[in-house]
PDB file of C-alpha atoms in Angstrom:
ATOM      1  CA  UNK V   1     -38.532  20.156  -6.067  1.00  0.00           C
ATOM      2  CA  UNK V   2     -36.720  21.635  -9.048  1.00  0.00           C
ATOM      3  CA  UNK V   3     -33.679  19.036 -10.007  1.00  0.00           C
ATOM      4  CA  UNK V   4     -31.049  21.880 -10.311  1.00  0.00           C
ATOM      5  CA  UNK V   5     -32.110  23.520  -6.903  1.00  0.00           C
ATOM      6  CA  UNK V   6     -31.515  19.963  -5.502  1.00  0.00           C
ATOM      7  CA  UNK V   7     -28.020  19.454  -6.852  1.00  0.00           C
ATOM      8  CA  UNK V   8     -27.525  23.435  -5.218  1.00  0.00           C
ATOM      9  CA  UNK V   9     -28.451  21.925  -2.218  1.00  0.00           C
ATOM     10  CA  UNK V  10     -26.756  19.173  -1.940  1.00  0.00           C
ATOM     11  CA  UNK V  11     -23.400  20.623  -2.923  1.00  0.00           C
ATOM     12  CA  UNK V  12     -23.632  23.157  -0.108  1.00  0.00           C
ATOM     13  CA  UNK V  13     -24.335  20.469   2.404  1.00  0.00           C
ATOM     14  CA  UNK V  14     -21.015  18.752   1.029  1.00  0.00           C
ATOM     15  CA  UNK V  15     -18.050  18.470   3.333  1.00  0.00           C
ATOM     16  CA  UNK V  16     -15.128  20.987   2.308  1.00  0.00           C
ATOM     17  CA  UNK V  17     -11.719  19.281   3.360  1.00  0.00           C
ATOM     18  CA  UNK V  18      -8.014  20.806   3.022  1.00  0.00           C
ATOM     19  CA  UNK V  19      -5.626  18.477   1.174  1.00  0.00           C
ATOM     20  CA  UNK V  20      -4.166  18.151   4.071  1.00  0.00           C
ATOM     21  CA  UNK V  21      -7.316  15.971   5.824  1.00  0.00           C
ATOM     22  CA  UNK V  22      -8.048  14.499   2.234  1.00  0.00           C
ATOM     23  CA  UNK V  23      -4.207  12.962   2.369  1.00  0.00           C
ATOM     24  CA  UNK V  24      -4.727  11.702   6.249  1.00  0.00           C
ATOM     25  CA  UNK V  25      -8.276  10.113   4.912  1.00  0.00           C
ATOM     26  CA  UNK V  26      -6.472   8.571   2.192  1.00  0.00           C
ATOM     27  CA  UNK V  27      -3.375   7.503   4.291  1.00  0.00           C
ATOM     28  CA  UNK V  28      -6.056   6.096   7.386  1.00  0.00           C
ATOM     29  CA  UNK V  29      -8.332   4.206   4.926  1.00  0.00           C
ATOM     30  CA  UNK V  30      -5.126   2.428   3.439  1.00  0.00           C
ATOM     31  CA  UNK V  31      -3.380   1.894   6.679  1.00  0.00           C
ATOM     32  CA  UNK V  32      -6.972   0.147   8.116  1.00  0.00           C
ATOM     33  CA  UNK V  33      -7.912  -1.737   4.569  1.00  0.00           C
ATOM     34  CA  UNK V  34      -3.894  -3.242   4.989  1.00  0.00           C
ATOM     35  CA  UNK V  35      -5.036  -4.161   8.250  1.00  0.00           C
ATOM     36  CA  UNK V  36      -7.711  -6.430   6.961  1.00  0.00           C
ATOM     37  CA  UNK V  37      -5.949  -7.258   3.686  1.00  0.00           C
ATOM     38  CA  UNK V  38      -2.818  -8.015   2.089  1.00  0.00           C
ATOM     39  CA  UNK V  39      -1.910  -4.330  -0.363  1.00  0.00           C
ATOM     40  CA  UNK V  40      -2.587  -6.151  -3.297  1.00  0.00           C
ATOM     41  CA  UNK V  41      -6.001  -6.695  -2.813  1.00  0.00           C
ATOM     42  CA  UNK V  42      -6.683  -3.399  -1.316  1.00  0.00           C
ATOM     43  CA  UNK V  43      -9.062  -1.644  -4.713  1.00  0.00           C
ATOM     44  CA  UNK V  44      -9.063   2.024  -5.224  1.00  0.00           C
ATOM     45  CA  UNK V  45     -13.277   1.532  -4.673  1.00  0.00           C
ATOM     46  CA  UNK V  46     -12.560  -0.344  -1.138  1.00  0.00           C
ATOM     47  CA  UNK V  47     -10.109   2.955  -0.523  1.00  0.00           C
ATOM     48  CA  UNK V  48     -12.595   5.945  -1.881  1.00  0.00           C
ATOM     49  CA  UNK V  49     -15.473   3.787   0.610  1.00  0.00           C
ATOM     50  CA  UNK V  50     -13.120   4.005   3.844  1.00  0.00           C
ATOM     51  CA  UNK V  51     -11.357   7.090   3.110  1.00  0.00           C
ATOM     52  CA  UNK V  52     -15.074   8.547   2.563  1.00  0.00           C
ATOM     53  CA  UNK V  53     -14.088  10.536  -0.934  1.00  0.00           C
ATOM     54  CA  UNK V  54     -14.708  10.403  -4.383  1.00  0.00           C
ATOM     55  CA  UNK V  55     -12.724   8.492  -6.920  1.00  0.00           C
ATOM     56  CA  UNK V  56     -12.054  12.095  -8.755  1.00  0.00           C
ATOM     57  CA  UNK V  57     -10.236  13.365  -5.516  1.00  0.00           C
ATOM     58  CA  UNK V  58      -8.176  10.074  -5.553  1.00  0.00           C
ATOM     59  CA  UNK V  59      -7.516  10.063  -9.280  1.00  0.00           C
ATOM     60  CA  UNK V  60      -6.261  13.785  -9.015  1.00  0.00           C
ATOM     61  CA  UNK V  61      -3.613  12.728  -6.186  1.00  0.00           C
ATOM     62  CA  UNK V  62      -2.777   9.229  -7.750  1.00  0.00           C
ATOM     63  CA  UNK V  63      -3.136   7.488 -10.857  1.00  0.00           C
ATOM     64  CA  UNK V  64      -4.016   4.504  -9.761  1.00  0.00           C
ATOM     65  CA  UNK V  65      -4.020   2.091  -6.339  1.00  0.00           C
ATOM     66  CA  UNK V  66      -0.577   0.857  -7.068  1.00  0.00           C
ATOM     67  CA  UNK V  67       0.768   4.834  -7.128  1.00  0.00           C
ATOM     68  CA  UNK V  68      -0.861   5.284  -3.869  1.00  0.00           C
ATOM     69  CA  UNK V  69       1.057   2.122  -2.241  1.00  0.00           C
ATOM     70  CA  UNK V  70       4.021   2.550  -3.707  1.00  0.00           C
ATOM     71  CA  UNK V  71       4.086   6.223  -1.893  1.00  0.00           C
ATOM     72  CA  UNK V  72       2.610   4.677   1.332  1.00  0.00           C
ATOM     73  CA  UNK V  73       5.257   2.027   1.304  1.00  0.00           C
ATOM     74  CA  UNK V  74       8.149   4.728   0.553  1.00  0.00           C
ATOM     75  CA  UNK V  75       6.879   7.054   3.329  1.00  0.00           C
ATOM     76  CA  UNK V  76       7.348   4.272   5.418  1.00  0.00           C
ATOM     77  CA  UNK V  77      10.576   3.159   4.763  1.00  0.00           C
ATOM     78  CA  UNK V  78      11.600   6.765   5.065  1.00  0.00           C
ATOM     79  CA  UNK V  79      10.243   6.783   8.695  1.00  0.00           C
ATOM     80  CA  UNK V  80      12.359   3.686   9.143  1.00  0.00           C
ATOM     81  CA  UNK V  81       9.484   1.254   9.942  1.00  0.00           C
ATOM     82  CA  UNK V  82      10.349  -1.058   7.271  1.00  0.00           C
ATOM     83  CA  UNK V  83      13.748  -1.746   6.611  1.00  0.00           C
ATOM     84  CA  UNK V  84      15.842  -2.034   3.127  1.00  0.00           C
ATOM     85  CA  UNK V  85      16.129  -5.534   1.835  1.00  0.00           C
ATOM     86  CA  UNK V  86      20.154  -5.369   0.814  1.00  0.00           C
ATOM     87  CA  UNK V  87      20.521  -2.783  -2.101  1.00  0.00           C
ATOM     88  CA  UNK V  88      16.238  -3.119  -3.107  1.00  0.00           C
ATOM     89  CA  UNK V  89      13.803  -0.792  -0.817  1.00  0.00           C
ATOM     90  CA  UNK V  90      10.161  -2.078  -0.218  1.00  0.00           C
ATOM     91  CA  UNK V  91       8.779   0.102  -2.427  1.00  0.00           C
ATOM     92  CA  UNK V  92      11.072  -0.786  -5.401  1.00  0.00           C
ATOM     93  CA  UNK V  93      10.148  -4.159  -4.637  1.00  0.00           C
ATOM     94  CA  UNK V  94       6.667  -3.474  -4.953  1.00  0.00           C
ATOM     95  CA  UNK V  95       7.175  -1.702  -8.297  1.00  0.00           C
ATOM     96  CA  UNK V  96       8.544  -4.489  -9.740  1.00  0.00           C
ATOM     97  CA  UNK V  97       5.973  -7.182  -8.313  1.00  0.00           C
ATOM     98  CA  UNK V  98       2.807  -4.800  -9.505  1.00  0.00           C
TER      99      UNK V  98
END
């Protein structure tokens, strides 16, 4: 079989998502990888794996893993499921760890 008709192929067989389903891929594979590993160890190849993407669609939300947790840990805190430490939020705290 011709290479290019392959590719053609392939690419129709592909899986379109909305953003919307690409973010709640993203946001399951991070919430399950955190359940079987502390955030810091959590790699954006371990995310694209779980969250079943490619690292372009990640790279074009985030810039890199710490960007991602950094948002994950903020929309938490905004949800009020992890609380401020005094006048330093979570995900400031994580900032300045990373």
């Amino acid at each position: 079989m011709d290479h290019n008709r392959m590719s053609a192929e392939s690419k129709k067989t592909r899986i379109r998502r909305t953003n919307e389903q690409v973010d709640k891929a993203i946001s399951d594979a991070l919430t399950t990888l955190s359940g079987q590993m502390p955030l810091a160890r959590i790699t954006v190849n371990q995310l694209i794996a779980e969250a079943g993407i490619e690292a372009t669609v990640f790279f074009k939300r985030y810039s890199s893993i710490d960007d991602l947790i950094y948002e994950y840990i903020r929309e938490l805190e905004n949800e009020s499921c992890w609380p401020t430490t005094g006048n330093t939020s979570m995900a400031q705290a994580w900032t300045s760890a990373v």
